[in-house]
Amino acid sequence: MQFLKLPRLLMPHMRRIHLHSQPLPSESTYRIGGIDDAVALIHRMVDMHPLPSIVEFTKILGMIVKMKYYATAINLYTLMEYKGVVPFTVTFNILINCFCHMGRMDFAFSVMGKIIKWGCQPNVVTFTTLMKGLCVNDKMLDALHIYNEMVARRILFDDVLYGTLINGLCKSKMGNTRAAIQLLQKMEGQLVKPNLVMYNTIVHCLCKDGHINEARVLCSKMIVQGIFPDIFTFSSLIYGLCRAGQRKEVRSLLNGYCLNNRVDEARELFNLMIERGEQHDIIIYNILMNGYCLNNKVGEAKKLFHRMIERGEQPDIITYTILMHGYCLIDRVDEARKLFHGMIETGLVPDVWSYNILIKGYCKIERVDEAMNVLEHMFLTNLVPNIITYNSLVDGLCKSGGISDACKLVDEMHYCGQPPPDVTTYNILLESLCRIEHVDKAIAFFKHLIFERSFAPNVWSYNILISGCCKNRRLDEAMNLFNQMCFKNLVPDIVTYNILLDALCNGQQLDKAIALLKYQIVDQGISPNLRTYNILINGLHKSGRPKTARKISQYLFIRGYHPDVQTYLINELCKGYH
DNA sequence: ATAGGGTTAG
């Protein structure tokens, strides 16, 4: 792995900068140790007579950008221009890159005007930089427009431009991986050929989205073309196989785990890699171990853990956290704790994340006192808990019946605020109030929060209260809350509608439920989920209307919504949840 | 040689 880690060690500040063109009287080489050195150097250079060449200035600006000091780079450029340094295209490209990273696409575009003003020509790099900026700032349509603009200006595309575009397509909110694949296919007969970066980009996206089979097809294609998978390709595939079949919403409902049998395929791939002597590293071990943990095979994960140590790989903090999480998922928190101490013994310093896993674990098995002890331990080591730490504790306190302690903790957060409570903190309390105490108390507390603590409720907050009202058969109040949330421009989601549908079905108002489904859910473009299906069909069957149930099934089916065997199974598992 | 694409895990 030395090979891969090397570039990371070669940080910009380790480089030496040579001012061959205009040496200073005393020395011709500067050591740039950090951002301060770079800034100081530019300040000295702008006052030299004659001025050093623009190439030297641009080199240093480039280093500053690599250190991610975008605003600094821009300020220094302004100083340079003021002192009479004449920029060229490369300098402008750096500026555009800075503005893109700062999310200021308006300024990035204004640099284009500057380029023309200074008599320079934008080149393929200029456009690639702009395109990347538009992609990451979620303006994919404008990015495609850049592409057309380049065609009009007859600027030749190169592999980096295509790589940028492919990545943009894959990651855009439209999730257009298919378009990216099409673009790749179109390139095959062209001058610029698809390369490893482009394939890896698409394979990674396909795997993340769970389209593991398509990713494999693409891998075969790249091999046929003589492009061989590297460590990134393998890690994407292994990650994809570990997560295959795991639906995010279900995973969260089932407290993080959901079974699939493709982890074994992931392991086969891993073994294949090792047999072939491919490069592999700690990250691949971590991905696979996490796959085992999420699929209820902590034992396998632990075996892998020992194996990696035998092979001379040093587990890192993430390795330990993954294993700890695995044990917490099956409620073996003491095992997680042992690992935690083992980690400290090897000289690793636990971070907030690893503490949070332990705290969450103790809360889940209702040993909140020990969770609080862990919090104390965090304070002792001068680690600052984050909002997840506190929210886990608040939830734990609520679930073990200590709602008043939970309120106390939230008050502390509110008054001494490091960190202050967020909307999730309050939602946890509201949910608990609805469940344990009374919905009236929850609503009163809700109002208090809005007026006294300028609480900004979200859709989830309303869902909690609406559900609370419905469970107490107070449909009118539920509808009032529903209207209130719409009035606040909060858009009800499928969870909101499922709550209402459930209430209508329970209140024998099935025709209203059907109208809600047709005119407020489907017509508004909201996708019904499995739960929606189940609520309605069950409701209709219970009311002795099997014909209507079939009609509704058909209605949903022809619109592309249909449950399969697995979804029914999941529905059964998730009963009682919305 | 100064500018632009994929950095995967909790």
Coordinates of C-alpha atoms (C1' of nucleotides) in Angstrom, one line a residue:
Chain A
M1 CA 0.0 0.0 0.0
Q2 CA 3.0 2.2 0.2
F3 CA 2.5 3.0 -3.4
L4 CA -1.0 4.5 -2.8
K5 CA -0.2 6.3 0.3
L6 CA 2.8 8.1 -1.0
P7 CA 1.0 10.9 -2.8
R8 CA -0.8 11.8 0.3
L9 CA 2.5 12.2 2.1
L10 CA 3.7 14.5 -0.6
M11 CA 1.8 17.4 0.8
P12 CA 2.3 20.7 -1.1
H13 CA 4.2 22.3 1.7
M14 CA 6.9 19.6 1.4
R15 CA 7.8 20.9 -2.0
R16 CA 10.4 23.4 -2.7
I17 CA 9.8 26.3 -4.9
H18 CA 12.5 27.5 -7.2
L19 CA 12.6 31.1 -8.4
H20 CA 15.0 30.5 -11.3
S21 CA 13.7 33.4 -13.3
Q22 CA 14.1 36.1 -10.6
P23 CA 16.3 34.9 -7.7
L24 CA 16.3 37.0 -4.6
P25 CA 19.8 38.4 -3.7
S26 CA 20.4 35.9 -0.8
E27 CA 18.8 32.7 -1.9
S28 CA 17.1 31.2 -4.9
T29 CA 15.1 28.5 -3.1
Y30 CA 12.3 28.9 -0.6
R31 CA 10.8 26.4 1.6
I32 CA 7.1 26.7 1.8
G33 CA 6.2 25.2 5.2
G34 CA 2.6 26.2 5.3
I35 CA 0.0 28.8 4.3
D36 CA 1.8 31.6 6.2
D37 CA 5.0 31.1 4.3
A38 CA 3.2 31.1 1.0
V39 CA 1.3 34.3 1.8
A40 CA 4.5 36.0 3.1
L41 CA 6.3 34.9 -0.1
I42 CA 3.8 36.5 -2.4
H43 CA 3.8 39.6 -0.3
R44 CA 7.6 39.8 -0.8
M45 CA 7.4 39.0 -4.5
V46 CA 4.9 41.7 -5.4
D47 CA 7.4 44.3 -4.1
M48 CA 10.4 43.0 -6.0
H49 CA 11.9 44.9 -9.0
P50 CA 11.6 43.7 -11.5
L51 CA 8.5 41.5 -10.7
P52 CA 9.1 37.7 -10.8
S53 CA 7.3 36.0 -13.7
I54 CA 3.6 35.3 -13.5
V55 CA 4.5 31.5 -13.7
E56 CA 6.2 31.8 -10.2
F57 CA 3.2 33.6 -8.8
T58 CA 0.8 31.1 -10.2
K59 CA 2.8 28.2 -8.8
I60 CA 2.4 29.6 -5.3
L61 CA -1.3 30.3 -5.8
G62 CA -1.7 26.7 -6.9
M63 CA -0.1 25.5 -3.7
I64 CA -2.3 27.7 -1.6
V65 CA -5.4 26.2 -3.4
K66 CA -4.1 22.7 -2.7
M67 CA -4.0 23.6 1.0
K68 CA -7.7 24.7 0.5
Y69 CA -7.2 28.4 1.3
Y70 CA -9.5 29.5 -1.5
A71 CA -10.4 33.0 -0.1
T72 CA -6.7 33.7 0.6
A73 CA -5.8 32.8 -2.9
I74 CA -8.4 35.2 -4.3
N75 CA -7.2 38.0 -2.0
L76 CA -3.6 37.5 -3.0
Y77 CA -4.6 37.6 -6.6
T78 CA -6.3 40.9 -6.1
L79 CA -3.1 42.2 -4.5
M80 CA -1.0 40.9 -7.4
E81 CA -3.2 42.6 -9.9
Y82 CA -3.0 45.9 -7.9
K83 CA 0.8 45.6 -7.9
G84 CA 0.9 45.3 -11.7
V85 CA 1.4 41.5 -12.2
V86 CA 0.0 40.5 -15.5
P87 CA -2.1 37.3 -15.2
F88 CA -2.5 34.5 -17.8
T89 CA -5.0 31.8 -18.5
V90 CA -3.6 29.4 -15.8
T91 CA -3.9 32.1 -13.2
F92 CA -7.5 32.6 -14.1
N93 CA -8.2 28.9 -14.1
I94 CA -7.0 28.8 -10.5
L95 CA -9.3 31.7 -9.6
I96 CA -12.3 30.0 -11.2
N97 CA -11.5 26.9 -9.2
C98 CA -11.4 28.9 -5.9
F99 CA -14.8 30.5 -6.6
C100 CA -16.3 27.1 -7.5
H101 CA -15.1 25.6 -4.2
M102 CA -16.6 28.5 -2.3
G103 CA -19.9 27.9 -4.1
R104 CA -19.8 31.3 -5.8
M105 CA -20.5 30.3 -9.4
D106 CA -21.5 33.9 -10.1
F107 CA -18.0 35.1 -9.4
A108 CA -16.5 32.1 -11.2
F109 CA -18.4 33.1 -14.4
S110 CA -17.3 36.7 -14.0
V111 CA -13.7 35.5 -14.3
M112 CA -14.5 34.5 -17.8
G113 CA -15.1 38.2 -18.6
K114 CA -11.7 39.0 -17.0
I115 CA -10.0 36.4 -19.2
I116 CA -11.3 38.2 -22.3
K117 CA -10.5 41.6 -20.9
W118 CA -6.9 40.6 -20.4
G119 CA -6.7 39.3 -24.0
C120 CA -6.4 35.7 -22.9
Q121 CA -8.2 32.6 -24.2
P122 CA -10.2 30.2 -22.1
N123 CA -9.0 26.6 -22.7
V124 CA -10.3 23.1 -22.0
V125 CA -9.1 23.4 -18.4
T126 CA -11.1 26.6 -17.9
F127 CA -14.3 24.9 -19.1
T128 CA -13.6 21.7 -17.2
T129 CA -13.2 23.7 -14.0
L130 CA -16.4 25.6 -14.5
M131 CA -18.2 22.4 -15.3
K132 CA -17.0 20.7 -12.2
G133 CA -18.1 23.7 -10.2
L134 CA -21.6 23.6 -11.7
C135 CA -21.8 19.9 -11.1
V136 CA -20.9 20.0 -7.4
N137 CA -23.1 23.0 -6.9
D138 CA -26.0 21.0 -8.3
K139 CA -26.5 22.9 -11.5
M140 CA -26.2 20.0 -13.9
L141 CA -28.3 21.6 -16.6
D142 CA -25.9 24.5 -16.7
A143 CA -23.0 22.1 -16.8
L144 CA -24.5 20.5 -20.0
H145 CA -24.8 24.0 -21.4
I146 CA -21.0 24.5 -20.9
Y147 CA -20.6 21.3 -23.0
N148 CA -22.6 22.9 -25.8
E149 CA -20.7 26.1 -25.4
M150 CA -17.4 24.2 -26.0
V151 CA -18.8 22.6 -29.1
A152 CA -19.7 26.1 -30.4
R153 CA -16.2 27.3 -29.7
R154 CA -14.6 24.2 -31.2
I155 CA -12.6 23.5 -28.2
L156 CA -11.4 19.8 -28.2
F157 CA -12.6 17.7 -25.4
D158 CA -10.1 15.6 -23.5
D159 CA -10.3 12.7 -21.1
V160 CA -10.5 14.9 -18.0
L161 CA -13.4 16.8 -19.4
Y162 CA -15.3 13.6 -20.0
G163 CA -14.4 12.3 -16.6
T164 CA -15.8 15.4 -15.0
L165 CA -19.0 15.2 -17.0
I166 CA -19.4 11.5 -16.2
N167 CA -19.0 12.2 -12.5
G168 CA -21.4 15.0 -12.7
L169 CA -24.0 12.9 -14.4
C170 CA -23.6 10.1 -11.9
K171 CA -23.8 12.3 -8.8
S172 CA -26.5 14.8 -9.9
K173 CA -29.8 14.9 -8.1
M174 CA -31.3 13.5 -11.3
G175 CA -29.1 10.4 -10.6
N176 CA -28.4 10.0 -14.2
T177 CA -25.9 7.1 -14.1
R178 CA -27.6 5.7 -17.1
A179 CA -26.8 8.8 -19.1
A180 CA -23.2 8.5 -17.9
I181 CA -23.0 4.9 -19.2
Q182 CA -24.5 6.0 -22.5
L183 CA -21.8 8.7 -22.8
L184 CA -19.2 6.2 -22.1
Q185 CA -20.5 3.9 -24.9
K186 CA -20.6 6.9 -27.3
M187 CA -17.0 7.5 -26.6
E188 CA -15.8 4.1 -27.7
G189 CA -15.4 5.0 -31.4
Q190 CA -14.1 8.5 -30.6
L191 CA -10.6 10.0 -30.3
V192 CA -10.8 10.2 -26.5
K193 CA -11.2 6.6 -25.1
P194 CA -12.9 5.6 -21.9
N195 CA -10.3 5.1 -19.1
L196 CA -10.0 3.7 -15.6
V197 CA -11.1 6.9 -13.9
M198 CA -14.3 7.0 -15.9
Y199 CA -15.1 3.4 -15.3
N200 CA -14.4 3.7 -11.6
T201 CA -16.7 6.7 -11.3
I202 CA -19.6 4.8 -12.8
V203 CA -18.9 1.5 -11.0
H204 CA -18.7 3.4 -7.7
C205 CA -22.1 5.1 -8.3
L206 CA -23.8 1.9 -9.4
C207 CA -22.6 0.1 -6.3
K208 CA -23.7 2.9 -4.0
D209 CA -27.1 2.8 -5.6
G210 CA -27.3 -0.9 -5.2
H211 CA -27.1 -1.8 -8.9
I212 CA -24.4 -4.3 -8.2
N213 CA -25.1 -6.5 -11.2
E214 CA -24.9 -3.6 -13.6
A215 CA -21.6 -2.7 -12.0
R216 CA -20.2 -6.2 -12.6
V217 CA -21.3 -6.0 -16.3
L218 CA -19.4 -2.8 -16.6
C219 CA -16.3 -4.3 -15.0
S220 CA -16.3 -7.1 -17.5
K221 CA -16.6 -4.5 -20.3
M222 CA -13.6 -2.6 -19.0
I223 CA -11.5 -5.7 -18.8
V224 CA -12.4 -6.6 -22.4
Q225 CA -11.1 -3.2 -23.4
G226 CA -7.8 -3.9 -21.6
I227 CA -8.5 -1.6 -18.7
F228 CA -7.9 -3.5 -15.5
P229 CA -9.8 -2.9 -12.2
D230 CA -7.7 -1.3 -9.4
I231 CA -8.1 -1.0 -5.7
F232 CA -10.9 1.5 -6.1
T233 CA -12.9 -0.7 -8.4
F234 CA -12.6 -3.6 -6.0
S235 CA -13.5 -1.6 -3.0
S236 CA -16.6 -0.3 -4.8
L237 CA -17.7 -3.8 -5.7
I238 CA -17.1 -5.2 -2.3
Y239 CA -19.0 -2.3 -0.7
G240 CA -21.8 -2.8 -3.2
L241 CA -22.1 -6.5 -2.4
C242 CA -22.0 -5.9 1.3
R243 CA -24.9 -3.5 1.0
A244 CA -26.9 -5.3 -1.6
G245 CA -30.5 -5.8 -0.7
Q246 CA -30.3 -3.4 2.2
R247 CA -32.9 -0.7 1.9
K248 CA -32.0 2.4 3.8
E249 CA -35.4 3.0 5.3
V250 CA -35.7 -0.6 6.4
R251 CA -32.2 -0.7 7.8
S252 CA -33.0 2.2 10.1
L253 CA -36.3 0.6 11.2
L254 CA -34.5 -2.6 12.1
N255 CA -31.9 -0.8 14.1
G256 CA -29.3 -1.0 11.5
Y257 CA -29.3 -4.5 10.2
C258 CA -30.9 -6.4 7.5
L259 CA -29.8 -9.6 6.0
N260 CA -28.5 -10.5 2.6
N261 CA -26.5 -13.3 1.3
R262 CA -24.1 -11.4 -0.9
V263 CA -21.5 -10.7 1.7
D264 CA -20.1 -14.1 0.8
E265 CA -19.8 -12.9 -2.8
A266 CA -17.9 -9.9 -1.4
R267 CA -15.6 -12.2 0.5
E268 CA -15.0 -14.3 -2.7
L269 CA -14.0 -11.1 -4.5
F270 CA -11.7 -10.2 -1.6
N271 CA -10.1 -13.6 -1.6
L272 CA -9.6 -13.4 -5.4
M273 CA -7.9 -10.1 -5.0
I274 CA -5.5 -11.4 -2.4
E275 CA -4.8 -14.6 -4.4
R276 CA -3.9 -12.5 -7.4
G277 CA -1.6 -10.3 -5.3
E278 CA -3.7 -7.2 -6.1
Q279 CA -3.1 -4.2 -3.9
H280 CA -5.4 -4.1 -1.0
D281 CA -5.4 -2.0 2.1
I282 CA -7.0 -1.4 5.5
I283 CA -10.0 0.3 3.9
I284 CA -11.0 -2.9 2.0
Y285 CA -10.7 -4.9 5.3
N286 CA -12.9 -2.3 6.9
I287 CA -15.6 -2.4 4.2
L288 CA -15.8 -6.2 4.3
M289 CA -15.8 -6.2 8.1
N290 CA -18.6 -3.7 8.2
G291 CA -20.5 -5.9 5.6
Y292 CA -20.2 -8.8 8.0
C293 CA -21.4 -6.7 10.9
L294 CA -24.4 -5.3 9.2
N295 CA -25.4 -8.8 8.2
N296 CA -25.3 -10.4 11.6
K297 CA -21.9 -12.1 11.1
V298 CA -19.8 -10.4 13.7
G299 CA -17.9 -13.6 14.2
E300 CA -16.6 -13.5 10.7
A301 CA -15.8 -9.8 11.1
K302 CA -13.7 -10.7 14.2
K303 CA -11.9 -13.5 12.4
L304 CA -11.0 -11.0 9.6
F305 CA -9.8 -8.6 12.3
H306 CA -7.4 -11.1 13.7
R307 CA -6.3 -12.1 10.2
M308 CA -5.5 -8.6 9.2
I309 CA -3.3 -8.3 12.3
E310 CA -1.6 -11.5 11.4
R311 CA -0.8 -10.2 8.0
G312 CA 0.8 -7.2 9.5
E313 CA -2.0 -4.6 8.8
Q314 CA -2.6 -2.3 11.8
P315 CA -6.3 -1.8 12.5
D316 CA -7.2 1.8 12.8
I317 CA -9.9 3.7 14.7
I318 CA -12.5 3.0 12.0
T319 CA -11.8 -0.8 12.2
Y320 CA -12.4 -0.8 15.9
T321 CA -15.6 1.4 15.6
I322 CA -17.0 -0.9 12.9
L323 CA -16.5 -4.0 15.1
M324 CA -17.9 -2.1 18.2
H325 CA -20.9 -1.2 16.2
G326 CA -21.3 -4.8 15.1
Y327 CA -21.4 -6.0 18.7
C328 CA -23.8 -3.3 19.7
L329 CA -26.2 -4.3 17.0
I330 CA -26.5 -7.7 18.6
D331 CA -26.6 -6.1 22.1
R332 CA -23.2 -7.4 23.2
V333 CA -22.2 -4.0 24.4
D334 CA -19.7 -5.4 26.9
E335 CA -17.8 -6.9 24.0
A336 CA -17.8 -3.5 22.3
R337 CA -16.4 -2.0 25.5
K338 CA -13.6 -4.5 25.6
L339 CA -12.7 -3.6 22.1
F340 CA -12.8 0.1 23.0
H341 CA -10.3 -0.5 25.8
G342 CA -8.2 -2.7 23.5
M343 CA -8.1 0.1 21.0
I344 CA -6.8 2.5 23.6
E345 CA -4.1 0.0 24.6
T346 CA -2.8 -0.1 21.1
G347 CA -2.2 3.6 21.3
L348 CA -5.2 4.7 19.2
V349 CA -7.1 7.7 20.5
P350 CA -10.9 7.2 20.5
D351 CA -12.8 10.0 18.8
V352 CA -16.4 11.2 19.3
W353 CA -17.7 8.7 16.8
S354 CA -16.4 5.7 18.7
Y355 CA -17.7 7.1 22.0
N356 CA -21.1 7.6 20.4
I357 CA -21.3 4.0 19.3
L358 CA -20.7 2.9 22.9
I359 CA -23.2 5.4 24.3
K360 CA -25.8 4.3 21.7
G361 CA -25.2 0.7 22.5
Y362 CA -25.7 1.2 26.3
C363 CA -28.9 3.2 25.6
K364 CA -30.3 0.5 23.4
I365 CA -30.0 -2.1 26.1
E366 CA -31.4 0.4 28.6
R367 CA -28.2 0.7 30.7
V368 CA -28.4 4.5 30.5
D369 CA -26.3 4.9 33.7
E370 CA -23.4 3.4 31.9
A371 CA -24.0 5.5 28.9
M372 CA -23.8 8.5 31.2
N373 CA -20.6 7.2 32.6
V374 CA -19.2 7.0 29.1
L375 CA -20.2 10.7 28.6
E376 CA -18.3 11.5 31.8
H377 CA -15.3 9.7 30.5
M378 CA -15.5 11.8 27.3
F379 CA -15.3 14.9 29.4
L380 CA -12.3 13.6 31.3
T381 CA -10.4 13.1 28.1
N382 CA -11.4 16.6 27.0
L383 CA -13.4 15.3 24.1
V384 CA -16.4 17.5 23.2
P385 CA -19.6 15.5 22.7
N386 CA -21.6 16.4 19.6
I387 CA -25.3 16.5 18.9
I388 CA -25.4 12.8 18.2
T389 CA -24.0 12.0 21.6
Y390 CA -26.7 14.0 23.3
N391 CA -29.5 12.9 21.1
S392 CA -28.6 9.3 21.8
L393 CA -28.6 10.0 25.5
V394 CA -31.9 11.9 25.4
D395 CA -33.4 9.0 23.4
G396 CA -32.0 6.4 25.8
L397 CA -33.3 8.3 28.9
C398 CA -36.8 8.6 27.3
K399 CA -36.9 4.9 26.4
S400 CA -35.9 3.8 29.8
G401 CA -38.7 5.8 31.4
G402 CA -36.6 8.7 32.5
I403 CA -38.4 11.4 30.5
S404 CA -37.9 14.0 33.2
D405 CA -34.2 13.3 33.2
A406 CA -34.3 13.6 29.5
C407 CA -36.0 17.0 29.8
K408 CA -33.3 18.1 32.3
L409 CA -30.6 17.1 29.9
V410 CA -32.2 19.0 27.1
D411 CA -32.6 22.1 29.3
E412 CA -28.9 21.9 30.1
M413 CA -28.2 21.8 26.4
H414 CA -30.5 24.7 25.9
Y415 CA -29.1 26.9 28.6
C416 CA -25.4 26.0 28.4
G417 CA -25.6 25.0 24.8
Q418 CA -22.5 23.1 23.7
P419 CA -24.0 21.9 21.5
P420 CA -27.6 23.4 21.7
P421 CA -30.5 21.0 21.1
D422 CA -31.5 20.6 17.4
V423 CA -34.8 19.7 15.8
T424 CA -34.1 16.0 16.3
T425 CA -33.5 16.5 20.0
Y426 CA -36.9 18.0 20.4
N427 CA -38.5 15.4 18.1
I428 CA -37.2 12.7 20.4
L429 CA -38.8 14.4 23.3
L430 CA -42.1 15.0 21.5
E431 CA -42.3 11.4 20.4
S432 CA -41.7 10.2 23.9
L433 CA -44.3 12.6 25.3
C434 CA -46.8 11.2 22.8
R435 CA -46.0 7.7 23.7
I436 CA -45.6 7.8 27.4
E437 CA -47.6 10.7 28.6
H438 CA -50.4 12.3 26.7
V439 CA -50.7 13.9 23.4
D440 CA -52.0 17.1 25.1
K441 CA -48.7 17.4 26.9
A442 CA -46.8 17.0 23.7
I443 CA -48.8 19.7 21.9
A444 CA -48.5 22.1 24.9
F445 CA -44.7 21.4 24.9
F446 CA -44.6 21.9 21.1
K447 CA -46.3 25.3 21.5
H448 CA -44.0 26.3 24.3
L449 CA -40.9 25.4 22.1
I450 CA -42.2 27.5 19.2
F451 CA -43.0 30.6 21.3
E452 CA -40.2 30.4 23.9
R453 CA -37.3 28.7 22.2
S454 CA -38.0 29.8 18.6
F455 CA -38.2 26.1 17.6
A456 CA -38.6 25.5 13.9
P457 CA -40.4 22.2 13.6
N458 CA -39.9 20.0 10.5
V459 CA -42.0 17.5 8.8
W460 CA -41.0 14.8 11.2
S461 CA -42.1 16.9 14.2
Y462 CA -45.6 17.3 12.7
N463 CA -45.7 13.6 11.8
I464 CA -45.1 12.7 15.4
L465 CA -47.9 15.0 16.7
I466 CA -50.3 14.0 13.9
S467 CA -49.7 10.4 14.7
G468 CA -50.2 11.1 18.4
C469 CA -53.6 12.7 17.7
C470 CA -54.6 9.9 15.4
K471 CA -53.8 7.2 17.9
N472 CA -56.1 9.0 20.3
R473 CA -58.8 9.1 17.7
R474 CA -58.6 12.9 17.5
L475 CA -58.7 13.2 13.7
D476 CA -59.9 16.8 13.7
E477 CA -56.9 18.0 15.6
A478 CA -54.7 15.9 13.4
M479 CA -56.1 17.7 10.3
N480 CA -55.6 21.0 12.0
L481 CA -51.9 20.2 12.5
F482 CA -51.7 19.0 8.9
N483 CA -53.1 22.3 7.6
Q484 CA -50.7 24.1 10.0
M485 CA -47.7 22.4 8.5
C486 CA -48.8 23.1 5.0
F487 CA -49.3 26.7 6.0
K488 CA -45.7 26.8 7.1
N489 CA -44.6 25.5 3.7
L490 CA -43.6 22.2 5.1
V491 CA -44.4 19.5 2.4
P492 CA -46.1 16.5 3.9
D493 CA -44.3 13.3 2.9
I494 CA -45.5 9.7 2.5
V495 CA -45.1 9.1 6.2
T496 CA -47.6 11.9 6.9
Y497 CA -50.0 10.5 4.5
N498 CA -49.6 7.0 5.8
I499 CA -50.5 8.2 9.2
L500 CA -53.7 9.9 7.9
L501 CA -54.6 6.9 5.7
D502 CA -54.2 4.6 8.7
A503 CA -56.5 6.9 10.8
L504 CA -59.1 7.1 8.1
C505 CA -59.1 3.3 7.6
N506 CA -59.4 2.8 11.4
G507 CA -62.3 5.2 11.4
Q508 CA -64.1 3.3 8.7
Q509 CA -63.7 6.3 6.3
L510 CA -62.4 4.2 3.5
D511 CA -63.7 6.3 0.6
K512 CA -62.0 9.4 2.1
A513 CA -58.8 7.3 2.3
I514 CA -59.1 6.3 -1.4
A515 CA -59.6 9.9 -2.3
L516 CA -56.6 10.9 -0.3
L517 CA -54.5 8.3 -2.1
K518 CA -55.7 9.3 -5.6
Y519 CA -55.8 13.1 -5.4
Q520 CA -53.3 14.1 -2.8
I521 CA -50.7 11.4 -2.9
V522 CA -50.5 9.9 -6.4
D523 CA -51.6 13.0 -8.3
Q524 CA -49.1 15.1 -6.4
G525 CA -46.4 12.8 -7.5
I526 CA -45.6 11.3 -4.1
S527 CA -44.7 7.7 -4.3
P528 CA -46.8 5.4 -2.1
N529 CA -44.6 3.0 -0.3
L530 CA -45.2 -0.5 1.0
R531 CA -46.8 0.7 4.1
T532 CA -49.3 2.7 2.1
Y533 CA -50.2 -0.4 0.2
N534 CA -50.6 -2.5 3.2
I535 CA -52.7 0.1 5.1
L536 CA -55.2 0.4 2.3
I537 CA -55.5 -3.1 1.2
N538 CA -55.8 -4.4 4.7
G539 CA -58.3 -1.7 5.5
L540 CA -60.5 -2.6 2.6
H541 CA -60.4 -6.3 3.3
K542 CA -61.3 -5.8 6.9
S543 CA -64.3 -3.7 5.8
G544 CA -65.4 -6.5 3.5
R545 CA -64.6 -4.7 0.3
P546 CA -62.2 -7.2 -1.5
K547 CA -63.3 -6.0 -4.9
T548 CA -62.3 -2.4 -4.2
A549 CA -59.0 -3.8 -2.7
R550 CA -58.3 -5.5 -6.0
K551 CA -59.2 -2.3 -7.9
I552 CA -56.8 -0.3 -5.7
S553 CA -54.1 -2.9 -6.2
Q554 CA -54.5 -2.6 -9.9
Y555 CA -54.6 1.2 -9.7
L556 CA -51.3 1.2 -8.0
F557 CA -49.8 -1.6 -10.1
I558 CA -50.4 0.2 -13.4
R559 CA -48.7 3.2 -12.0
G560 CA -45.6 1.2 -11.3
Y561 CA -46.2 0.6 -7.6
H562 CA -46.3 -3.1 -6.7
P563 CA -45.2 -5.1 -3.7
D564 CA -43.1 -8.2 -4.0
V565 CA -42.6 -11.1 -1.6
Q566 CA -39.8 -9.3 0.1
T567 CA -41.7 -6.2 0.6
Y568 CA -44.5 -8.1 2.3
L569 CA -42.0 -9.7 4.6
I570 CA -40.5 -6.4 5.5
N571 CA -44.0 -5.0 6.1
E572 CA -44.6 -7.8 8.6
L573 CA -41.3 -7.0 10.4
C574 CA -42.1 -3.3 10.5
K575 CA -45.6 -3.5 11.9
G576 CA -46.2 -0.9 14.4
Y577 CA -43.9 1.6 12.6
H578 CA -45.1 4.2 10.2
Chain B
dA1 C1' 6.1 22.8 -15.2
dT2 C1' 2.0 26.4 -13.3
dA3 C1' -4.4 24.9 -13.9
dG4 C1' -9.0 20.7 -14.5
dG5 C1' -11.7 14.3 -13.5
dG6 C1' -12.5 9.1 -9.8
dT7 C1' -10.1 9.1 -2.9
dT8 C1' -13.5 4.0 -1.7
dA9 C1' -14.7 2.5 5.4
dG10 C1' -17.3 3.9 11.1

